[in-house]
XYZ file of C-alpha atoms in Angstrom:
661
model
C 6.464 -31.760 28.494
C 5.049 -35.044 27.174
C 8.231 -35.879 25.299
C 10.316 -35.405 28.443
C 8.011 -37.604 30.493
C 8.195 -40.395 27.904
C 11.951 -40.120 27.851
C 12.239 -40.330 31.623
C 9.865 -43.258 31.733
C 11.881 -45.098 29.102
C 15.150 -44.375 30.894
C 13.783 -45.736 34.172
C 12.398 -48.801 32.425
C 15.656 -49.570 30.688
C 17.593 -49.016 33.917
C 15.353 -51.385 35.824
C 15.690 -53.996 33.120
C 19.462 -53.686 33.291
C 19.514 -54.147 37.056
C 17.358 -57.286 36.828
C 19.598 -58.813 34.219
C 16.807 -59.053 31.656
C 17.797 -58.932 27.990
C 17.898 -55.398 26.727
C 19.082 -53.652 23.583
C 22.393 -51.884 24.075
C 22.618 -48.338 22.787
C 25.357 -47.313 20.383
C 28.194 -45.332 21.830
C 27.189 -42.328 19.764
C 23.818 -42.393 21.490
C 25.423 -42.628 24.903
C 27.653 -39.701 24.025
C 24.780 -37.652 22.715
C 22.417 -38.240 25.635
C 24.329 -36.276 28.300
C 24.146 -33.174 26.088
C 20.407 -33.559 25.601
C 19.871 -34.251 29.274
C 22.107 -31.352 30.203
C 19.984 -29.052 27.994
C 16.837 -30.403 29.604
C 18.279 -29.704 33.036
C 19.186 -26.201 31.955
C 15.548 -25.420 31.185
C 14.836 -25.366 34.883
C 11.608 -27.370 34.918
C 12.521 -29.246 38.094
C 13.040 -32.581 36.355
C 16.608 -32.033 35.182
C 18.322 -33.312 38.314
C 16.183 -36.444 38.229
C 17.145 -37.188 34.650
C 20.844 -36.716 35.381
C 20.543 -39.087 38.293
C 18.697 -41.620 36.137
C 21.445 -41.388 33.549
C 24.122 -42.088 36.120
C 22.171 -45.036 37.503
C 21.637 -46.371 33.977
C 25.364 -46.222 33.216
C 26.133 -48.029 36.498
C 23.550 -50.654 35.630
C 25.073 -51.220 32.222
C 28.525 -51.629 33.692
C 27.142 -54.117 36.206
C 25.467 -56.166 33.468
C 28.667 -56.228 31.423
C 30.646 -57.406 34.462
C 28.129 -60.183 35.090
C 28.312 -61.288 31.470
C 32.090 -61.331 31.485
C 32.132 -63.385 34.710
C 29.604 -65.976 33.595
C 31.421 -66.665 30.295
C 29.424 -69.061 28.162
C 27.085 -70.399 30.927
C 23.282 -70.377 31.201
C 21.132 -67.313 31.073
C 24.070 -64.940 31.389
C 25.442 -66.334 28.149
C 22.033 -65.990 26.536
C 21.665 -62.426 27.722
C 25.157 -61.631 26.538
C 24.381 -63.065 23.119
C 21.248 -61.003 22.814
C 23.073 -57.857 23.918
C 25.971 -58.460 21.551
C 23.723 -59.249 18.595
C 21.578 -56.233 19.263
C 24.590 -53.958 19.542
C 26.007 -55.254 16.268
C 22.664 -55.054 14.525
C 22.146 -51.540 15.809
C 25.512 -50.465 14.516
C 24.993 -52.077 11.119
C 21.318 -51.551 10.407
C 21.456 -47.745 10.670
C 24.330 -47.252 8.247
C 23.183 -43.868 6.978
C 25.424 -41.783 9.226
C 22.701 -40.782 11.683
C 23.406 -40.572 15.367
C 21.108 -43.245 16.761
C 18.689 -41.839 19.299
C 16.971 -45.183 19.576
C 15.164 -45.729 22.846
C 14.891 -49.506 22.537
C 13.854 -50.229 26.110
C 10.136 -50.795 26.555
C 7.849 -51.158 29.516
C 8.031 -54.960 29.108
C 11.597 -55.797 30.130
C 11.273 -59.285 28.704
C 10.945 -58.085 25.069
C 13.631 -56.553 22.858
C 12.926 -53.955 20.163
C 13.029 -55.474 16.661
C 16.118 -54.716 14.612
C 16.086 -54.607 10.807
C 18.328 -57.194 9.130
C 21.603 -56.035 7.687
C 20.521 -56.786 4.103
C 17.648 -54.327 4.322
C 20.045 -51.540 5.271
C 22.527 -52.435 2.550
C 19.868 -52.260 -0.144
C 19.865 -48.838 -1.786
C 16.477 -47.080 -1.758
C 14.687 -46.752 -5.056
C 15.282 -43.359 -6.720
C 12.495 -40.880 -7.204
C 10.432 -41.316 -10.369
C 8.638 -38.422 -12.076
C 5.475 -39.067 -14.016
C 5.163 -38.380 -17.735
C 3.655 -34.859 -17.565
C 6.261 -33.655 -15.083
C 9.103 -35.101 -17.161
C 7.695 -33.369 -20.232
C 7.532 -30.069 -18.375
C 11.105 -30.429 -17.156
C 12.311 -31.302 -20.660
C 10.450 -28.292 -22.045
C 11.969 -26.028 -19.391
C 15.435 -27.353 -20.172
C 14.869 -26.730 -23.889
C 13.493 -23.296 -23.092
C 16.599 -22.349 -21.124
C 18.865 -23.676 -23.878
C 17.116 -21.665 -26.592
C 17.145 -18.506 -24.495
C 20.717 -18.397 -23.223
C 21.932 -16.203 -26.089
C 18.930 -13.871 -25.904
C 18.354 -13.396 -22.172
C 20.645 -12.391 -19.350
C 22.006 -15.136 -17.134
C 20.286 -13.684 -14.086
C 16.897 -14.003 -15.766
C 17.379 -17.749 -16.251
C 19.087 -18.353 -12.899
C 15.987 -19.564 -11.049
C 14.923 -21.835 -13.900
C 18.419 -23.326 -14.012
C 18.345 -23.868 -10.253
C 14.988 -25.643 -10.493
C 16.340 -27.952 -13.204
C 19.462 -28.734 -11.199
C 17.523 -29.417 -8.005
C 14.955 -31.531 -9.848
C 17.734 -33.637 -11.376
C 19.498 -33.963 -8.026
C 16.290 -34.944 -6.204
C 15.409 -37.513 -8.854
C 18.628 -39.418 -8.176
C 17.826 -39.744 -4.464
C 15.370 -41.868 -2.542
C 11.757 -41.839 -3.621
C 10.699 -43.709 -0.480
C 11.432 -40.765 1.812
C 9.736 -37.411 2.241
C 11.753 -34.526 3.649
C 9.575 -32.178 5.686
C 10.929 -29.015 7.308
C 9.407 -27.392 10.381
C 9.709 -23.608 10.071
C 8.479 -20.836 12.286
C 9.220 -17.609 14.061
C 10.900 -17.169 17.408
C 8.773 -18.430 20.267
C 6.287 -20.251 18.000
C 7.128 -23.609 19.581
C 8.393 -25.352 16.456
C 11.236 -27.107 18.282
C 8.787 -28.260 20.925
C 6.541 -29.656 18.191
C 9.594 -31.304 16.620
C 10.420 -33.049 19.887
C 6.805 -34.078 20.415
C 6.597 -35.706 16.988
C 9.937 -37.463 17.555
C 8.871 -38.597 21.034
C 12.191 -37.531 22.512
C 13.901 -34.235 23.345
C 16.103 -33.769 20.264
C 15.949 -30.066 19.533
C 16.763 -27.672 22.330
C 13.887 -25.585 23.667
C 13.924 -22.676 26.054
C 13.222 -19.042 26.664
C 16.547 -17.947 25.207
C 16.173 -16.560 21.645
C 17.153 -17.785 19.195
C 17.257 -21.350 20.555
C 17.731 -23.408 17.360
C 21.005 -22.354 15.743
C 21.309 -24.982 12.988
C 18.995 -27.420 11.194
C 18.510 -30.750 12.961
C 17.350 -33.897 11.146
C 15.302 -36.796 12.461
C 14.622 -39.832 10.250
C 12.033 -42.547 10.852
C 13.665 -45.120 8.539
C 16.907 -46.060 6.787
C 18.229 -44.823 3.469
C 17.836 -41.084 3.998
C 21.510 -40.261 4.425
C 21.948 -38.855 0.907
C 18.842 -36.725 1.281
C 20.162 -35.252 4.514
C 23.611 -34.797 2.963
C 21.931 -32.724 0.264
C 20.636 -30.411 2.980
C 24.145 -29.943 4.369
C 23.263 -31.215 7.855
C 26.329 -32.746 9.551
C 26.248 -36.119 11.290
C 26.297 -34.614 14.764
C 22.921 -33.024 14.077
C 21.175 -36.177 12.871
C 18.890 -38.042 15.241
C 16.468 -40.942 15.499
C 12.981 -40.702 16.980
C 11.754 -42.682 19.938
C 11.414 -46.256 18.761
C 7.760 -47.135 18.575
C 6.276 -49.727 16.195
C 3.126 -47.664 15.807
C 5.016 -44.432 15.083
C 7.431 -46.154 12.699
C 4.545 -47.737 10.808
C 2.675 -44.445 10.623
C 5.578 -42.142 9.741
C 7.927 -44.554 7.991
C 9.818 -42.650 5.293
C 9.543 -39.284 7.033
C 12.645 -37.128 7.412
C 11.823 -34.208 9.699
C 14.015 -31.094 9.762
C 13.899 -28.528 12.556
C 14.963 -25.164 11.096
C 16.255 -22.073 12.863
C 13.865 -19.169 13.336
C 13.097 -17.431 10.050
C 12.961 -14.075 11.856
C 16.113 -14.670 13.887
C 18.348 -11.732 14.685
C 21.279 -13.812 13.391
C 21.663 -13.373 9.643
C 23.203 -16.828 9.170
C 20.099 -18.402 10.690
C 17.821 -16.767 8.132
C 20.200 -17.758 5.341
C 20.054 -21.390 6.452
C 16.259 -21.261 6.503
C 16.110 -19.832 2.969
C 18.598 -22.406 1.708
C 16.925 -25.466 3.202
C 13.402 -24.372 2.239
C 14.436 -24.620 -1.431
C 15.553 -28.235 -0.992
C 12.915 -29.924 1.159
C 9.840 -31.710 -0.183
C 7.317 -30.070 2.144
C 7.099 -27.453 4.894
C 5.236 -27.284 8.200
C 4.763 -23.632 9.107
C 4.301 -23.245 12.852
C 2.586 -20.044 13.976
C 1.415 -18.907 17.386
C -1.550 -16.759 18.419
C 0.681 -13.693 18.709
C 2.595 -13.811 15.407
C 0.296 -15.658 13.034
C -0.351 -12.400 11.133
C 3.292 -11.281 11.072
C 4.030 -9.390 7.841
C 7.484 -10.961 7.529
C 5.986 -14.447 7.440
C 3.295 -13.628 4.921
C 5.185 -11.289 2.594
C 8.550 -13.030 2.554
C 7.515 -16.686 2.674
C 3.832 -17.586 2.446
C 2.833 -15.268 -0.374
C 5.800 -16.126 -2.651
C 5.215 -19.838 -1.920
C 1.480 -19.718 -2.635
C 1.947 -22.149 -5.503
C 3.398 -24.723 -3.089
C 0.163 -25.074 -1.122
C -0.090 -28.822 -1.798
C 3.199 -29.446 0.034
C 2.496 -27.065 2.891
C 1.134 -27.493 6.405
C 0.162 -24.455 8.478
C -0.096 -25.286 12.177
C -1.486 -22.924 14.809
C 0.436 -23.902 17.949
C -0.063 -22.968 21.611
C -3.853 -23.108 21.428
C -3.831 -24.054 25.106
C -3.114 -20.383 25.802
C -6.394 -19.291 24.183
C -9.573 -19.345 26.277
C -12.926 -20.657 25.106
C -13.647 -20.231 21.408
C -10.721 -17.893 20.863
C -8.732 -20.715 19.218
C -11.409 -21.204 16.563
C -11.574 -17.467 15.941
C -7.797 -17.199 15.530
C -7.814 -20.255 13.242
C -10.542 -18.709 11.069
C -8.591 -15.462 10.842
C -5.474 -17.425 9.897
C -7.408 -19.121 7.084
C -8.565 -15.704 5.904
C -4.989 -14.417 5.767
C -3.846 -17.514 3.887
C -6.631 -17.006 1.380
C -5.500 -13.405 0.867
C -1.971 -14.701 0.288
C -3.313 -16.822 -2.554
C -2.712 -20.109 -0.753
C -5.289 -22.725 -1.638
C -6.624 -24.537 1.419
C -7.078 -28.280 1.298
C -10.719 -28.389 2.294
C -13.520 -30.721 1.173
C -11.075 -33.033 -0.564
C -9.561 -30.285 -2.698
C -5.764 -30.050 -3.047
C -4.148 -27.351 -0.969
C -2.450 -26.515 2.287
C -3.429 -28.391 5.437
C -4.363 -26.047 8.288
C -4.483 -27.432 11.832
C -4.536 -26.158 15.392
C -2.759 -27.932 18.221
C -0.731 -27.597 21.360
C 2.659 -29.249 21.388
C 2.808 -28.756 25.148
C -0.418 -30.569 26.057
C -0.550 -32.899 23.062
C -3.891 -31.571 21.853
C -4.166 -31.989 18.069
C -0.905 -33.964 17.789
C -2.674 -37.217 16.740
C -4.425 -35.348 13.912
C -1.099 -33.928 12.726
C 0.511 -37.377 12.919
C -2.312 -38.854 10.892
C -2.109 -36.099 8.272
C 1.674 -36.450 8.079
C 1.425 -40.238 7.869
C -1.015 -40.068 4.965
C 1.091 -37.370 3.298
C 4.279 -39.449 3.566
C 2.582 -42.682 2.516
C 1.463 -41.132 -0.780
C 5.134 -40.679 -1.802
C 4.153 -37.779 -4.028
C 5.420 -34.760 -2.119
C 8.778 -34.558 -3.899
C 7.186 -34.591 -7.359
C 4.552 -32.045 -6.315
C 7.284 -29.816 -4.896
C 9.244 -29.981 -8.161
C 6.066 -29.258 -10.131
C 5.359 -26.240 -7.932
C 8.944 -25.036 -8.417
C 8.485 -25.313 -12.177
C 5.267 -23.298 -11.903
C 7.050 -20.607 -9.896
C 9.948 -20.453 -12.364
C 7.505 -20.228 -15.282
C 5.581 -17.426 -13.583
C 8.832 -15.538 -13.056
C 9.751 -15.962 -16.725
C 6.337 -14.990 -18.080
C 7.247 -11.304 -18.753
C 10.083 -12.374 -21.068
C 8.047 -14.915 -23.021
C 4.433 -13.747 -23.114
C 2.844 -10.315 -23.385
C -0.715 -11.133 -24.385
C -0.300 -9.389 -27.761
C -0.052 -10.751 -31.281
C 3.404 -10.541 -32.751
C 5.111 -11.353 -36.014
C 5.929 -9.970 -39.437
C 2.819 -9.628 -41.587
C 2.754 -9.952 -45.342
C 1.718 -6.335 -45.594
C 4.842 -5.253 -43.719
C 7.010 -7.363 -46.010
C 5.489 -5.844 -49.140
C 5.849 -2.347 -47.796
C 9.518 -2.969 -46.999
C 10.143 -4.273 -50.532
C 8.354 -1.259 -52.010
C 10.497 1.111 -49.956
C 13.669 -0.570 -51.171
C 12.420 -0.444 -54.765
C 11.798 3.263 -54.418
C 15.245 3.695 -52.892
C 16.928 2.116 -55.942
C 14.629 3.996 -58.367
C 12.790 1.041 -59.812
C 9.931 3.212 -61.085
C 12.296 5.680 -62.693
C 14.239 2.837 -64.258
C 11.057 1.408 -65.773
C 10.064 4.765 -67.199
C 13.545 5.212 -68.640
C 13.340 1.799 -70.270
C 9.969 2.680 -71.784
C 11.322 5.936 -73.189
C 14.318 4.100 -74.589
C 12.043 1.687 -76.408
C 10.030 4.525 -77.929
C 13.162 6.391 -78.878
C 14.602 3.385 -80.631
C 11.297 2.814 -82.382
C 11.346 6.420 -83.620
C 14.873 5.993 -84.818
C 14.038 2.866 -86.718
C 10.673 3.924 -88.157
C 10.953 7.721 -88.336
C 11.479 9.706 -91.544
C 15.069 10.334 -92.480
C 14.517 14.095 -92.635
C 13.175 14.168 -89.064
C 16.043 12.046 -87.775
C 18.475 14.383 -89.570
C 16.897 17.377 -87.928
C 17.047 15.816 -84.465
C 20.662 14.918 -85.007
C 21.372 18.483 -85.970
C 19.636 19.843 -82.866
C 21.469 17.479 -80.622
C 24.819 18.230 -82.175
C 24.599 21.985 -82.424
C 22.431 22.717 -79.382
C 23.959 25.591 -77.372
C 24.005 25.154 -73.526
C 21.620 27.506 -71.762
C 23.588 27.661 -68.500
C 21.010 25.689 -66.430
C 22.439 23.807 -63.402
C 21.285 20.477 -62.033
C 19.551 21.007 -58.716
C 20.468 17.553 -57.369
C 23.964 16.107 -57.666
C 24.914 12.431 -57.659
C 25.991 12.634 -54.012
C 22.600 14.019 -53.045
C 20.906 11.186 -54.884
C 22.984 8.587 -53.024
C 22.376 10.240 -49.643
C 18.657 10.298 -50.267
C 18.669 6.648 -51.295
C 20.632 5.681 -48.153
C 18.151 7.518 -45.938
C 15.266 5.740 -47.629
C 16.896 2.360 -47.043
C 17.568 3.112 -43.367
C 14.007 4.316 -42.892
C 12.674 1.150 -44.512
C 14.771 -1.037 -42.191
C 13.665 0.849 -39.070
C 10.028 0.611 -40.081
C 10.070 -3.112 -40.745
C 12.030 -3.863 -37.546
C 9.580 -1.843 -35.458
C 6.666 -3.707 -36.966
C 8.328 -7.079 -36.459
C 9.181 -6.349 -32.820
C 5.760 -4.960 -31.957
C 4.093 -7.098 -29.291
C 7.270 -8.990 -28.379
C 8.715 -9.068 -24.857
C 11.520 -6.578 -24.390
C 14.502 -8.987 -24.762
C 13.152 -10.536 -27.943
C 12.139 -7.168 -29.396
C 15.678 -5.963 -28.794
C 17.064 -9.079 -30.504
C 14.836 -8.434 -33.528
C 15.970 -4.824 -33.828
C 19.610 -5.823 -33.504
C 19.203 -8.419 -36.266
C 17.680 -5.778 -38.544
C 20.492 -3.336 -37.767
C 23.131 -5.940 -38.623
C 21.399 -6.711 -41.913
C 21.150 -3.057 -42.916
C 24.917 -2.631 -42.872
C 26.061 -2.437 -46.514
C 22.525 -2.729 -47.857
C 22.561 0.587 -49.854
C 25.797 -0.364 -51.594
C 24.466 -3.820 -52.356
C 21.324 -2.324 -53.856
C 23.339 0.018 -56.044
C 25.432 -2.816 -57.411
C 22.332 -4.902 -57.917
C 20.627 -2.137 -59.868
C 23.665 -1.796 -62.126
C 23.716 -5.520 -62.870
C 19.985 -6.116 -63.124
C 18.721 -3.038 -65.004
C 17.864 -3.457 -68.683
C 20.187 -1.704 -71.098
C 18.356 1.305 -72.610
C 20.691 1.400 -75.620
C 19.819 -2.059 -76.869
C 16.126 -2.758 -76.400
C 14.714 -5.796 -78.151
C 13.229 -5.273 -81.625
C 9.827 -6.748 -82.515
C 9.252 -8.680 -85.710
C 7.338 -5.913 -87.491
C 10.214 -3.437 -87.260
C 11.963 -4.544 -90.516
C 8.704 -4.195 -92.408
C 8.138 -0.728 -91.004
C 11.684 0.269 -91.917
C 11.167 -1.062 -95.442
C 7.895 0.867 -95.832
C 9.518 4.030 -94.523
C 12.389 3.549 -96.928
C 9.893 3.082 -99.737
C 8.142 6.316 -98.770
C 11.440 8.113 -98.822
C 12.332 6.576 -102.164
C 8.960 7.660 -103.575
C 9.641 11.208 -102.444
C 13.072 11.170 -104.048
C 11.737 9.721 -107.302
C 8.919 12.276 -107.480
C 11.296 15.123 -106.711
C 13.811 14.051 -109.342
C 11.043 13.647 -111.852
C 9.873 17.210 -111.270
C 13.417 18.535 -111.495
C 13.904 16.690 -114.772
C 10.722 18.189 -116.139
C 11.725 21.654 -115.048
C 15.128 21.162 -116.670
C 13.426 20.054 -119.880
C 14.940 16.621 -119.758
C 11.547 14.993 -119.577
C 8.196 15.901 -120.922
C 6.103 18.031 -118.656
C 3.650 15.924 -116.664
C 3.121 17.261 -113.162
C 0.482 14.783 -112.088
C 2.585 11.711 -111.530
C 5.652 13.326 -109.888
C 3.494 15.465 -107.624
C 1.462 12.443 -106.680
C 4.614 10.509 -105.877
C 6.012 13.352 -103.770
C 2.754 13.852 -101.889
C 2.541 10.108 -101.248
C 6.092 10.070 -99.891
C 5.677 13.235 -97.834
C 2.385 12.105 -96.298
C 3.232 8.403 -96.096
C 6.515 8.854 -94.218
C 5.051 10.650 -91.177
C 2.026 8.369 -91.335
C 4.237 5.304 -91.103
C 6.193 6.924 -88.294
C 3.026 7.741 -86.363
C 1.668 4.239 -86.911
C 4.899 2.722 -85.642
C 4.839 4.989 -82.594
C 1.283 3.918 -81.765
C 2.204 0.279 -82.266
C 5.326 0.695 -80.089
C 3.497 2.073 -77.032
C 2.268 -1.306 -75.822
C 5.608 -3.104 -76.164
C 7.406 -0.071 -74.742
C 5.145 -0.059 -71.691
C 5.632 -3.775 -71.159
C 9.340 -3.353 -71.588
C 9.433 -0.625 -68.954
C 7.282 -2.660 -66.587
C 9.542 -5.639 -67.023
C 12.564 -3.510 -66.226
C 10.836 -2.125 -63.140
C 9.711 -5.597 -62.020
C 13.164 -7.079 -62.364
C 14.691 -4.264 -60.354
C 11.987 -4.535 -57.702
C 12.496 -8.288 -57.443
C 16.236 -7.815 -57.164
C 15.845 -5.192 -54.442
C 13.303 -7.338 -52.600
C 15.589 -10.355 -52.784
C 18.504 -8.383 -51.436
C 16.373 -6.953 -48.620
C 14.943 -10.366 -47.826
C 18.359 -12.007 -47.609
C 19.898 -9.249 -45.509
C 17.004 -8.109 -43.308
C 13.798 -10.114 -43.578
C 15.358 -13.556 -43.229
C 17.277 -12.636 -40.031
C 14.080 -11.109 -38.672
C 12.151 -14.250 -39.535
C 14.816 -16.379 -37.821
C 14.494 -14.353 -34.620
C 10.719 -14.555 -34.758
C 10.909 -18.293 -35.362
C 13.197 -18.705 -32.351
C 10.743 -16.724 -30.274
C 7.910 -18.898 -31.557
C 9.845 -21.992 -30.509
C 10.538 -20.699 -27.019
C 6.936 -19.582 -26.692
C 5.766 -23.090 -27.550
C 8.215 -24.542 -25.038
C 6.979 -22.065 -22.465
C 3.437 -23.184 -23.193
C 4.471 -26.773 -22.453
C 6.157 -25.687 -19.236
C 3.011 -23.936 -18.079
C 0.837 -26.791 -19.392
C -0.936 -24.281 -21.659
C 0.276 -25.309 -25.098
C -2.955 -24.002 -26.616
C -1.215 -20.677 -26.877
C 0.582 -18.153 -24.775
C -0.192 -14.506 -25.556
């Protein structure tokens, strides 16, 4: 492979430089310890070059020992001293400049043995990288999502909010880390050549390749610059699996800030491999999906990964590898079919300057298409926007998952008509209409008592006192009345709760119904007590100002009757002279005037009696409505208001504050 050839060429160059005594950059001990394993793996592949690399390694170690012996013998003299100073300074700088815990795979030897690879000063390594900064819209969306989760914790199950909570935690954790680095994972199926592509991009054989499946057992990290240690720590990659790419000024300038992760196979037979892939994919800033001509349409890839991650198209590369195996125009045909499948998955393709996934074809074995991928990666990393776009896509995915519990596309709420109907049902349950009618009858009865003729009142008193029971039984007892009233109250509560919860998502509709059920407890008893305290007393209705005059006129009519009657009796007894005209006239005036005054008073009392009954009914209705509002309607309104708040927050999360159905 190209990477192996470059490695061998570098090893031979460095070895030759060591033998000639030219200044060269010493490798850290960790690199020397790590190289035999990599070379041993390369020899195990069986490509015929393994024995040569092992021999080169042995010669290189002998050359280093020889240079050290020459330096020790020459002491502080001449060129040996100068070479020793350069070697010592380079070794110290190499150990100090890469202080992020990575195992240095730095191939510092170049074809020109007279030049040393540049080493960053110690101060640059000690300076902490600037943390990631989110722009205003993304911060607002994260704040809205955090508020949304806080308002919903008591209404939704913890599992429903788990993904949103994870997104918030990961966004906060990523914000504290370097904003100058972009973590890109290379993912693919078995045999897709992702590890080979990883090595080709790094310029050195870092990840093991071979025909044995699965080959990659754990994620391996390769960083092109300092300051990425905390990012790699977040991925849980140990120090023994951290590498450096082949040192090249052009590559470092193009890919500076890139942290490349080689993942295990996502379709590996080992369960722990798939678990590692799923875990790391949630933490990286971008993903390079490597597919081959045989498995590019694999259902596992599309259904388990690509389709669920369709919203992450802007931080996604899809690379068709091993195009050297396709004859003629077959590579273009396979690439077009791959684009078609990605379009069916809902993945936007970054074509014609539009944001979306980058789709490329290449061959990691021959190097075809690698420069295009390097250029695309370099531009992608230079923008420094992948981490924020990844967080934004995660927020979109979390919002889409939460949509069924926040938006249904239907209008919801408690209308004024529903409120009035509920109050009317409660008023009927407490008998407000009957109470008003009773108050009206009481007014009329009192008016009759005050303005009626004495003889009629005496007769009514006699009937009431000496009335014999007829044996009739009441059809409805007091218990039946109370049971009926309770049923009416319960029916009113169920009706208003159903109307209030109509159109709400299931969790919020359930919360509304539960609030109504809690408020209905003790409502019938409260209404009964309220009716007893609020109802107007039928025995003491107010008396209008004309009542005394009516009573005086009625008394005068009665007195006229008595005077006329006594006058007639006196004439009959011979006490007075006979004169029937005046006594008869007085008696007729009293007999006719008394009922006439009574009838006039009754007609005059109808209006006030009706208003009195209406006032009694209104007061009882208002009392029942107030009790129902405090116990049922207000809790319902509070739940609906909470839902309105979370719906507005959800609109901000989805950047659709104009209204969510």
